[in-house]
Amino acid sequence: MVNQINHIGIAVKSLEEHIPFYQNILKFELIGKEEVKEQKVKVAIFQIGEVKIELLEPTSPDSPIAKFIDKKGEGMHHIAYQTDNITKEIEEITNQDIRMIDNKPRIGAHETQIAFIHPKSSGKVLTELCQIKKNK
Ligand code: ZN
């Protein structure tokens, strides 16, 4: 079951250029910076209430984030809904003829498992399912 928004992903060309706005102007807490090699991105994560804001910077021209910025420019990239059982969620969604980009969960930032729903099935809003590691 999806039970809350986990984070909103924002595509940027440079983390360093955009971190000060969230950290100094909006005064969000920067809770982590990491590289997710599998997705060819560097991520800066801010916590605001129960929700996180993830700034995503591509680390390679063939990163999905680089392709997104080339096509649409910087800005809102995806919304991530939190579930307590991502495998079951994927199965239920697929059973209802909704197309997934990821039919199996993969590793996301901040020790999560993630899977994207195909934007053709979600009104062009890139939608991510996200499960937090149980021991956290
Ligand atoms: Zn995400």
Short mmCIF file of N, CA, C and O and ligand atoms in Angstrom, two decimals:
data_model
loop_
_atom_site.label_atom_id
_atom_site.label_comp_id
_atom_site.label_asym_id
_atom_site.label_seq_id
_atom_site.Cartn_x
_atom_site.Cartn_y
_atom_site.Cartn_z
N MET A 1 0.84 -1.20 0.00
CA MET A 1 0.00 0.00 0.00
C MET A 1 0.88 1.25 0.00
O MET A 1 1.84 1.33 0.75
N VAL A 2 0.53 2.20 -0.83
CA VAL A 2 1.23 3.48 -0.83
C VAL A 2 0.68 4.32 0.33
O VAL A 2 -0.53 4.45 0.48
N ASN A 3 1.55 4.83 1.16
CA ASN A 3 1.04 5.53 2.34
C ASN A 3 1.48 6.98 2.51
O ASN A 3 0.95 7.68 3.36
N GLN A 4 2.43 7.43 1.71
CA GLN A 4 2.76 8.86 1.78
C GLN A 4 3.68 9.25 0.63
O GLN A 4 4.21 8.38 -0.06
N ILE A 5 3.87 10.54 0.45
CA ILE A 5 4.88 11.00 -0.49
C ILE A 5 6.22 10.86 0.21
O ILE A 5 6.37 11.32 1.34
N ASN A 6 7.17 10.20 -0.44
CA ASN A 6 8.50 10.09 0.16
C ASN A 6 9.38 11.26 -0.26
O ASN A 6 9.99 11.91 0.56
N HIS A 7 9.43 11.51 -1.58
CA HIS A 7 10.24 12.64 -2.02
C HIS A 7 9.80 13.15 -3.38
O HIS A 7 9.04 12.50 -4.09
N ILE A 8 10.29 14.34 -3.67
CA ILE A 8 10.11 14.94 -4.99
C ILE A 8 11.49 15.10 -5.58
O ILE A 8 12.40 15.59 -4.91
N GLY A 9 11.66 14.64 -6.81
CA GLY A 9 12.96 14.70 -7.47
C GLY A 9 13.02 15.89 -8.42
O GLY A 9 12.11 16.13 -9.20
N ILE A 10 14.11 16.64 -8.33
CA ILE A 10 14.30 17.83 -9.16
C ILE A 10 15.61 17.69 -9.92
O ILE A 10 16.66 17.45 -9.31
N ALA A 11 15.55 17.80 -11.24
CA ALA A 11 16.74 17.65 -12.07
C ALA A 11 17.49 18.98 -12.15
O ALA A 11 16.90 20.02 -12.45
N VAL A 12 18.79 18.94 -11.85
CA VAL A 12 19.62 20.15 -11.92
C VAL A 12 20.93 19.83 -12.65
O VAL A 12 21.37 18.68 -12.66
N LYS A 13 21.52 20.87 -13.23
CA LYS A 13 22.82 20.66 -13.88
C LYS A 13 23.93 20.59 -12.84
O LYS A 13 24.93 19.93 -13.04
N SER A 14 23.74 21.32 -11.74
CA SER A 14 24.79 21.37 -10.72
C SER A 14 24.18 21.41 -9.33
O SER A 14 23.40 22.33 -9.01
N LEU A 15 24.51 20.44 -8.50
CA LEU A 15 24.02 20.44 -7.11
C LEU A 15 24.50 21.69 -6.40
O LEU A 15 23.72 22.37 -5.71
N GLU A 16 25.79 22.00 -6.56
CA GLU A 16 26.38 23.11 -5.79
C GLU A 16 25.67 24.43 -6.10
O GLU A 16 25.55 25.28 -5.24
N GLU A 17 25.20 24.55 -7.33
CA GLU A 17 24.53 25.78 -7.72
C GLU A 17 23.15 25.90 -7.05
O GLU A 17 22.69 27.00 -6.74
N HIS A 18 22.49 24.78 -6.79
CA HIS A 18 21.11 24.82 -6.31
C HIS A 18 20.95 24.54 -4.81
O HIS A 18 19.91 24.87 -4.24
N ILE A 19 21.95 23.93 -4.20
CA ILE A 19 21.85 23.62 -2.77
C ILE A 19 21.59 24.88 -1.93
O ILE A 19 20.73 24.85 -1.04
N PRO A 20 22.30 25.99 -2.19
CA PRO A 20 22.10 27.16 -1.31
C PRO A 20 20.67 27.66 -1.24
O PRO A 20 20.22 28.12 -0.18
N PHE A 21 19.92 27.57 -2.33
CA PHE A 21 18.53 28.01 -2.30
C PHE A 21 17.73 27.23 -1.25
O PHE A 21 17.02 27.81 -0.42
N TYR A 22 17.87 25.91 -1.27
CA TYR A 22 17.10 25.08 -0.33
C TYR A 22 17.66 25.18 1.09
O TYR A 22 16.91 25.21 2.06
N GLN A 23 18.99 25.25 1.18
CA GLN A 23 19.62 25.25 2.49
C GLN A 23 19.55 26.62 3.18
O GLN A 23 19.22 26.71 4.36
N ASN A 24 19.82 27.68 2.42
CA ASN A 24 19.94 29.00 3.05
C ASN A 24 18.69 29.85 2.94
O ASN A 24 18.38 30.62 3.84
N ILE A 25 17.97 29.72 1.86
CA ILE A 25 16.78 30.56 1.67
C ILE A 25 15.56 29.88 2.30
O ILE A 25 14.87 30.45 3.14
N LEU A 26 15.32 28.62 1.92
CA LEU A 26 14.16 27.91 2.50
C LEU A 26 14.50 27.26 3.84
O LEU A 26 13.61 26.82 4.56
N LYS A 27 15.78 27.16 4.13
CA LYS A 27 16.26 26.60 5.40
C LYS A 27 15.84 25.15 5.63
O LYS A 27 15.47 24.74 6.73
N PHE A 28 15.87 24.37 4.55
CA PHE A 28 15.66 22.94 4.67
C PHE A 28 16.94 22.30 5.20
O PHE A 28 18.04 22.79 4.94
N GLU A 29 16.78 21.19 5.89
CA GLU A 29 17.94 20.47 6.41
C GLU A 29 18.52 19.56 5.33
O GLU A 29 17.83 18.69 4.80
N LEU A 30 19.80 19.75 5.03
CA LEU A 30 20.49 18.86 4.08
C LEU A 30 20.87 17.60 4.83
O LEU A 30 21.71 17.63 5.73
N ILE A 31 20.24 16.48 4.51
CA ILE A 31 20.49 15.27 5.30
C ILE A 31 21.43 14.30 4.61
O ILE A 31 21.83 13.31 5.21
N GLY A 32 21.79 14.57 3.37
CA GLY A 32 22.74 13.66 2.75
C GLY A 32 23.09 14.07 1.33
O GLY A 32 22.31 14.74 0.65
N LYS A 33 24.30 13.69 0.95
CA LYS A 33 24.74 13.83 -0.44
C LYS A 33 25.37 12.52 -0.81
O LYS A 33 26.17 11.98 -0.05
N GLU A 34 25.02 11.98 -1.95
CA GLU A 34 25.62 10.71 -2.35
C GLU A 34 25.56 10.56 -3.86
O GLU A 34 24.83 11.27 -4.55
N GLU A 35 26.36 9.59 -4.32
CA GLU A 35 26.30 9.26 -5.74
C GLU A 35 25.59 7.93 -5.88
O GLU A 35 25.88 6.98 -5.15
N VAL A 36 24.60 7.88 -6.77
CA VAL A 36 23.95 6.61 -7.07
C VAL A 36 24.47 6.16 -8.43
O VAL A 36 24.01 6.63 -9.47
N LYS A 37 25.50 5.30 -8.39
CA LYS A 37 26.22 4.92 -9.62
C LYS A 37 25.27 4.27 -10.62
O LYS A 37 25.33 4.55 -11.81
N GLU A 38 24.39 3.41 -10.10
CA GLU A 38 23.47 2.68 -10.95
C GLU A 38 22.62 3.62 -11.81
O GLU A 38 22.22 3.28 -12.92
N GLN A 39 22.32 4.80 -11.27
CA GLN A 39 21.48 5.73 -12.03
C GLN A 39 22.26 6.91 -12.61
O GLN A 39 21.68 7.83 -13.16
N LYS A 40 23.58 6.86 -12.43
CA LYS A 40 24.45 7.91 -12.97
C LYS A 40 24.01 9.31 -12.53
O LYS A 40 23.86 10.23 -13.34
N VAL A 41 23.79 9.42 -11.23
CA VAL A 41 23.43 10.73 -10.65
C VAL A 41 24.15 10.95 -9.33
O VAL A 41 24.52 10.01 -8.63
N LYS A 42 24.33 12.23 -9.02
CA LYS A 42 24.67 12.65 -7.67
C LYS A 42 23.42 13.27 -7.09
O LYS A 42 22.70 14.00 -7.77
N VAL A 43 23.19 12.99 -5.81
CA VAL A 43 21.93 13.40 -5.19
C VAL A 43 22.22 14.21 -3.94
O VAL A 43 23.09 13.85 -3.14
N ALA A 44 21.47 15.29 -3.76
CA ALA A 44 21.47 16.02 -2.47
C ALA A 44 20.06 15.90 -1.93
O ALA A 44 19.08 16.15 -2.64
N ILE A 45 19.96 15.48 -0.67
CA ILE A 45 18.64 15.20 -0.09
C ILE A 45 18.35 16.15 1.06
O ILE A 45 19.14 16.29 1.99
N PHE A 46 17.20 16.79 0.98
CA PHE A 46 16.73 17.68 2.04
C PHE A 46 15.50 17.09 2.68
O PHE A 46 14.67 16.47 2.01
N GLN A 47 15.37 17.31 3.98
CA GLN A 47 14.18 16.84 4.69
C GLN A 47 13.30 18.04 5.00
O GLN A 47 13.76 19.04 5.53
N ILE A 48 12.02 17.91 4.65
CA ILE A 48 11.07 18.97 4.99
C ILE A 48 9.80 18.27 5.49
O ILE A 48 9.07 17.67 4.71
N GLY A 49 9.60 18.28 6.79
CA GLY A 49 8.53 17.48 7.37
C GLY A 49 8.78 16.02 7.10
O GLY A 49 9.88 15.52 7.29
N GLU A 50 7.76 15.33 6.61
CA GLU A 50 7.88 13.90 6.31
C GLU A 50 8.45 13.66 4.91
O GLU A 50 8.72 12.52 4.53
N VAL A 51 8.58 14.74 4.15
CA VAL A 51 8.91 14.60 2.74
C VAL A 51 10.35 15.03 2.50
O VAL A 51 10.89 15.89 3.20
N LYS A 52 10.98 14.41 1.52
CA LYS A 52 12.32 14.80 1.13
C LYS A 52 12.29 15.49 -0.24
O LYS A 52 11.41 15.22 -1.05
N ILE A 53 13.24 16.35 -0.44
CA ILE A 53 13.46 16.93 -1.76
C ILE A 53 14.80 16.39 -2.23
O ILE A 53 15.79 16.47 -1.50
N GLU A 54 14.81 15.78 -3.41
CA GLU A 54 16.05 15.24 -3.96
C GLU A 54 16.47 16.06 -5.17
O GLU A 54 15.76 16.11 -6.16
N LEU A 55 17.64 16.68 -5.06
CA LEU A 55 18.21 17.32 -6.24
C LEU A 55 19.07 16.28 -6.94
O LEU A 55 19.87 15.59 -6.31
N LEU A 56 18.89 16.16 -8.24
CA LEU A 56 19.57 15.12 -9.02
C LEU A 56 20.46 15.76 -10.07
O LEU A 56 19.96 16.48 -10.95
N GLU A 57 21.74 15.50 -9.97
CA GLU A 57 22.69 16.01 -10.97
C GLU A 57 23.27 14.84 -11.75
O GLU A 57 23.77 13.89 -11.15
N PRO A 58 23.21 14.89 -13.09
CA PRO A 58 23.76 13.78 -13.87
C PRO A 58 25.28 13.69 -13.73
O PRO A 58 25.95 14.71 -13.62
N THR A 59 25.82 12.47 -13.72
CA THR A 59 27.27 12.29 -13.67
C THR A 59 27.83 11.84 -15.02
O THR A 59 29.02 11.64 -15.17
N SER A 60 26.94 11.68 -15.99
CA SER A 60 27.38 11.24 -17.31
C SER A 60 26.34 11.69 -18.33
O SER A 60 25.16 11.80 -18.01
N PRO A 61 26.80 11.98 -19.57
CA PRO A 61 25.85 12.46 -20.59
C PRO A 61 24.75 11.44 -20.92
O PRO A 61 23.71 11.83 -21.44
N ASP A 62 24.99 10.16 -20.63
CA ASP A 62 23.94 9.18 -20.92
C ASP A 62 23.09 8.85 -19.69
O ASP A 62 22.31 7.91 -19.68
N SER A 63 23.23 9.65 -18.65
CA SER A 63 22.35 9.52 -17.48
C SER A 63 20.92 9.91 -17.86
O SER A 63 20.72 10.84 -18.64
N PRO A 64 19.92 9.21 -17.34
CA PRO A 64 18.54 9.60 -17.64
C PRO A 64 18.26 11.05 -17.26
O PRO A 64 17.46 11.73 -17.92
N ILE A 65 18.92 11.54 -16.23
CA ILE A 65 18.73 12.94 -15.81
C ILE A 65 19.33 13.90 -16.84
O ILE A 65 18.76 14.94 -17.15
N ALA A 66 20.49 13.54 -17.41
CA ALA A 66 21.09 14.36 -18.46
C ALA A 66 20.16 14.44 -19.66
O ALA A 66 19.96 15.52 -20.25
N LYS A 67 19.56 13.31 -20.01
CA LYS A 67 18.65 13.29 -21.16
C LYS A 67 17.42 14.14 -20.89
O LYS A 67 16.92 14.85 -21.76
N PHE A 68 16.93 14.05 -19.66
CA PHE A 68 15.77 14.85 -19.26
C PHE A 68 16.08 16.35 -19.39
O PHE A 68 15.30 17.11 -19.96
N ILE A 69 17.25 16.76 -18.87
CA ILE A 69 17.62 18.18 -18.91
C ILE A 69 17.81 18.65 -20.35
O ILE A 69 17.39 19.74 -20.72
N ASP A 70 18.41 17.79 -21.18
CA ASP A 70 18.56 18.14 -22.60
C ASP A 70 17.22 18.41 -23.25
O ASP A 70 17.07 19.33 -24.05
N LYS A 71 16.23 17.59 -22.93
CA LYS A 71 14.92 17.70 -23.57
C LYS A 71 14.07 18.80 -22.98
O LYS A 71 13.42 19.56 -23.69
N LYS A 72 14.02 18.87 -21.65
CA LYS A 72 13.05 19.74 -20.99
C LYS A 72 13.66 20.84 -20.15
O LYS A 72 12.95 21.69 -19.63
N GLY A 73 14.95 20.79 -19.95
CA GLY A 73 15.59 21.75 -19.07
C GLY A 73 15.52 21.31 -17.62
O GLY A 73 14.92 20.28 -17.30
N GLU A 74 16.11 22.11 -16.75
CA GLU A 74 16.10 21.77 -15.33
C GLU A 74 14.69 21.91 -14.77
O GLU A 74 13.89 22.67 -15.29
N GLY A 75 14.40 21.18 -13.71
CA GLY A 75 13.10 21.35 -13.06
C GLY A 75 12.58 20.06 -12.47
O GLY A 75 13.30 19.06 -12.36
N MET A 76 11.29 20.09 -12.12
CA MET A 76 10.61 18.94 -11.51
C MET A 76 10.82 17.69 -12.36
O MET A 76 10.52 17.71 -13.55
N HIS A 77 11.28 16.64 -11.77
CA HIS A 77 11.55 15.42 -12.53
C HIS A 77 10.58 14.30 -12.19
O HIS A 77 9.98 13.71 -13.06
N HIS A 78 10.41 14.01 -10.90
CA HIS A 78 9.48 12.94 -10.54
C HIS A 78 8.96 13.10 -9.12
O HIS A 78 9.50 13.85 -8.32
N ILE A 79 7.89 12.38 -8.84
CA ILE A 79 7.33 12.32 -7.50
C ILE A 79 7.41 10.87 -7.03
O ILE A 79 7.17 9.96 -7.82
N ALA A 80 7.79 10.68 -5.80
CA ALA A 80 8.00 9.31 -5.29
C ALA A 80 7.05 9.03 -4.13
O ALA A 80 7.02 9.77 -3.14
N TYR A 81 6.28 7.98 -4.30
CA TYR A 81 5.34 7.54 -3.26
C TYR A 81 5.94 6.38 -2.50
O TYR A 81 6.52 5.47 -3.10
N GLN A 82 5.77 6.42 -1.22
CA GLN A 82 6.35 5.40 -0.36
C GLN A 82 5.39 4.24 -0.15
O GLN A 82 4.19 4.45 0.05
N THR A 83 5.93 3.05 -0.23
CA THR A 83 5.14 1.85 0.00
C THR A 83 5.89 0.95 0.98
O THR A 83 7.11 1.03 1.09
N ASP A 84 5.17 0.12 1.69
CA ASP A 84 5.86 -0.79 2.62
C ASP A 84 6.22 -2.12 1.96
O ASP A 84 6.92 -2.93 2.54
N ASN A 85 5.72 -2.34 0.73
CA ASN A 85 6.07 -3.58 0.03
C ASN A 85 6.11 -3.33 -1.48
O ASN A 85 5.12 -3.48 -2.18
N ILE A 86 7.27 -2.94 -1.94
CA ILE A 86 7.38 -2.48 -3.34
C ILE A 86 7.16 -3.64 -4.32
O ILE A 86 6.56 -3.45 -5.38
N THR A 87 7.61 -4.82 -3.98
CA THR A 87 7.45 -5.97 -4.88
C THR A 87 5.97 -6.26 -5.11
O THR A 87 5.53 -6.47 -6.25
N LYS A 88 5.21 -6.24 -4.03
CA LYS A 88 3.78 -6.49 -4.13
C LYS A 88 3.08 -5.36 -4.89
O LYS A 88 2.18 -5.60 -5.71
N GLU A 89 3.53 -4.14 -4.64
CA GLU A 89 2.95 -2.97 -5.32
C GLU A 89 3.14 -3.07 -6.83
O GLU A 89 2.21 -2.86 -7.61
N ILE A 90 4.36 -3.44 -7.25
CA ILE A 90 4.65 -3.58 -8.68
C ILE A 90 3.74 -4.65 -9.29
O ILE A 90 3.17 -4.45 -10.36
N GLU A 91 3.60 -5.75 -8.57
CA GLU A 91 2.77 -6.84 -9.06
C GLU A 91 1.32 -6.39 -9.22
O GLU A 91 0.69 -6.63 -10.26
N GLU A 92 0.80 -5.70 -8.22
CA GLU A 92 -0.59 -5.25 -8.28
C GLU A 92 -0.81 -4.25 -9.41
O GLU A 92 -1.82 -4.29 -10.11
N ILE A 93 0.15 -3.35 -9.58
CA ILE A 93 0.04 -2.32 -10.62
C ILE A 93 0.09 -2.98 -11.99
O ILE A 93 -0.71 -2.69 -12.88
N THR A 94 1.04 -3.88 -12.17
CA THR A 94 1.20 -4.58 -13.45
C THR A 94 -0.05 -5.38 -13.80
O THR A 94 -0.48 -5.42 -14.95
N ASN A 95 -0.65 -5.98 -12.79
CA ASN A 95 -1.87 -6.76 -13.00
C ASN A 95 -3.04 -5.92 -13.49
O ASN A 95 -4.02 -6.44 -14.01
N GLN A 96 -2.94 -4.60 -13.28
CA GLN A 96 -4.01 -3.72 -13.74
C GLN A 96 -3.65 -3.04 -15.06
O GLN A 96 -4.14 -1.96 -15.38
N ASP A 97 -2.74 -3.70 -15.80
CA ASP A 97 -2.33 -3.24 -17.13
C ASP A 97 -1.67 -1.87 -17.13
O ASP A 97 -1.78 -1.12 -18.11
N ILE A 98 -1.03 -1.52 -16.04
CA ILE A 98 -0.24 -0.29 -15.99
C ILE A 98 1.20 -0.67 -16.30
O ILE A 98 1.72 -1.67 -15.82
N ARG A 99 1.81 0.14 -17.16
CA ARG A 99 3.17 -0.17 -17.59
C ARG A 99 4.20 0.34 -16.58
O ARG A 99 4.15 1.50 -16.17
N MET A 100 5.11 -0.50 -16.20
CA MET A 100 6.22 -0.10 -15.34
C MET A 100 7.46 0.13 -16.19
O MET A 100 7.65 -0.54 -17.21
N ILE A 101 8.32 1.06 -15.81
CA ILE A 101 9.66 1.13 -16.41
C ILE A 101 10.51 0.03 -15.78
O ILE A 101 11.24 -0.67 -16.45
N ASP A 102 10.38 -0.10 -14.47
CA ASP A 102 11.12 -1.14 -13.73
C ASP A 102 10.15 -2.21 -13.25
O ASP A 102 9.31 -1.94 -12.40
N ASN A 103 10.30 -3.39 -13.79
CA ASN A 103 9.44 -4.49 -13.33
C ASN A 103 9.98 -5.15 -12.07
O ASN A 103 9.29 -5.94 -11.44
N LYS A 104 11.23 -4.79 -11.75
CA LYS A 104 11.83 -5.28 -10.50
C LYS A 104 12.41 -4.07 -9.77
O LYS A 104 12.93 -3.14 -10.41
N PRO A 105 12.35 -4.07 -8.43
CA PRO A 105 12.91 -2.94 -7.70
C PRO A 105 14.41 -2.82 -7.92
O PRO A 105 15.10 -3.82 -8.09
N ARG A 106 14.90 -1.59 -7.97
CA ARG A 106 16.36 -1.39 -8.01
C ARG A 106 16.77 -0.42 -6.91
O ARG A 106 15.92 0.13 -6.21
N ILE A 107 18.08 -0.24 -6.79
CA ILE A 107 18.62 0.54 -5.68
C ILE A 107 18.46 2.03 -5.94
O ILE A 107 18.84 2.52 -7.00
N GLY A 108 17.89 2.75 -4.97
CA GLY A 108 17.78 4.19 -5.08
C GLY A 108 18.68 4.88 -4.07
O GLY A 108 19.44 4.23 -3.36
N ALA A 109 18.57 6.20 -4.01
CA ALA A 109 19.37 6.96 -3.05
C ALA A 109 18.87 6.68 -1.64
O ALA A 109 17.73 6.26 -1.43
N HIS A 110 19.73 6.94 -0.68
CA HIS A 110 19.34 6.94 0.73
C HIS A 110 18.76 5.59 1.15
O HIS A 110 17.75 5.51 1.85
N GLU A 111 19.43 4.52 0.69
CA GLU A 111 19.07 3.14 1.09
C GLU A 111 17.61 2.80 0.84
O GLU A 111 16.90 2.33 1.72
N THR A 112 17.17 3.09 -0.35
CA THR A 112 15.80 2.74 -0.71
C THR A 112 15.81 1.74 -1.87
O THR A 112 16.82 1.59 -2.55
N GLN A 113 14.68 1.09 -2.04
CA GLN A 113 14.43 0.32 -3.25
C GLN A 113 13.40 1.10 -4.04
O GLN A 113 12.41 1.58 -3.46
N ILE A 114 13.61 1.22 -5.33
CA ILE A 114 12.71 2.06 -6.12
C ILE A 114 12.28 1.35 -7.40
O ILE A 114 12.93 0.40 -7.85
N ALA A 115 11.17 1.83 -7.97
CA ALA A 115 10.73 1.37 -9.29
C ALA A 115 9.89 2.48 -9.90
O ALA A 115 9.07 3.09 -9.21
N PHE A 116 10.13 2.75 -11.17
CA PHE A 116 9.38 3.80 -11.84
C PHE A 116 8.20 3.21 -12.63
O PHE A 116 8.33 2.16 -13.26
N ILE A 117 7.08 3.94 -12.56
CA ILE A 117 5.93 3.62 -13.41
C ILE A 117 6.12 4.38 -14.72
O ILE A 117 6.63 5.50 -14.73
N HIS A 118 5.75 3.78 -15.82
CA HIS A 118 5.93 4.44 -17.11
C HIS A 118 5.05 5.69 -17.21
O HIS A 118 3.85 5.63 -16.90
N PRO A 119 5.62 6.83 -17.62
CA PRO A 119 4.82 8.07 -17.67
C PRO A 119 3.60 7.98 -18.58
O PRO A 119 2.63 8.71 -18.40
N LYS A 120 3.64 7.07 -19.55
CA LYS A 120 2.47 6.90 -20.42
C LYS A 120 1.27 6.38 -19.62
O LYS A 120 0.12 6.58 -20.00
N SER A 121 1.56 5.72 -18.51
CA SER A 121 0.50 5.17 -17.67
C SER A 121 0.15 6.06 -16.50
O SER A 121 -0.75 5.75 -15.73
N SER A 122 0.87 7.16 -16.34
CA SER A 122 0.65 7.99 -15.15
C SER A 122 0.47 9.46 -15.51
O SER A 122 0.95 10.36 -14.82
N GLY A 123 -0.22 9.69 -16.63
CA GLY A 123 -0.53 11.07 -17.02
C GLY A 123 0.71 11.93 -17.19
O GLY A 123 0.71 13.11 -16.89
N LYS A 124 1.79 11.31 -17.69
CA LYS A 124 3.05 11.99 -18.00
C LYS A 124 3.80 12.49 -16.77
O LYS A 124 4.83 13.14 -16.89
N VAL A 125 3.27 12.20 -15.59
CA VAL A 125 4.02 12.52 -14.37
C VAL A 125 4.91 11.32 -14.06
O VAL A 125 4.40 10.23 -13.81
N LEU A 126 6.20 11.52 -14.14
CA LEU A 126 7.09 10.40 -13.83
C LEU A 126 6.91 10.05 -12.35
O LEU A 126 7.10 10.88 -11.47
N THR A 127 6.47 8.82 -12.11
CA THR A 127 6.06 8.40 -10.78
C THR A 127 6.94 7.24 -10.30
O THR A 127 7.11 6.26 -11.01
N GLU A 128 7.48 7.42 -9.12
CA GLU A 128 8.37 6.42 -8.55
C GLU A 128 7.71 5.79 -7.33
O GLU A 128 7.06 6.48 -6.55
N LEU A 129 7.86 4.50 -7.21
CA LEU A 129 7.52 3.82 -5.96
C LEU A 129 8.80 3.62 -5.19
O LEU A 129 9.84 3.39 -5.79
N CYS A 130 8.70 3.69 -3.90
CA CYS A 130 9.92 3.72 -3.10
C CYS A 130 9.66 3.03 -1.77
O CYS A 130 8.65 3.28 -1.11
N GLN A 131 10.57 2.13 -1.43
CA GLN A 131 10.44 1.43 -0.16
C GLN A 131 11.70 1.69 0.67
O GLN A 131 12.82 1.49 0.19
N ILE A 132 11.50 2.12 1.87
CA ILE A 132 12.63 2.36 2.77
C ILE A 132 13.06 1.03 3.35
O ILE A 132 12.24 0.18 3.66
N LYS A 133 14.38 0.87 3.48
CA LYS A 133 14.91 -0.35 4.11
C LYS A 133 14.26 -0.56 5.47
O LYS A 133 14.14 0.37 6.27
N LYS A 134 13.92 -1.78 5.74
CA LYS A 134 13.17 -2.11 6.97
C LYS A 134 13.90 -1.73 8.24
O LYS A 134 13.30 -1.30 9.21
N ASN A 135 15.22 -1.91 8.25
CA ASN A 135 15.96 -1.67 9.48
C ASN A 135 16.30 -0.21 9.74
O ASN A 135 17.22 0.12 10.47
N LYS A 136 15.61 0.69 9.06
CA LYS A 136 15.91 2.12 9.27
C LYS A 136 14.84 2.78 10.10
O LYS A 136 13.70 2.43 9.99
ZN ZN B 1 13.38 9.47 -6.62
#
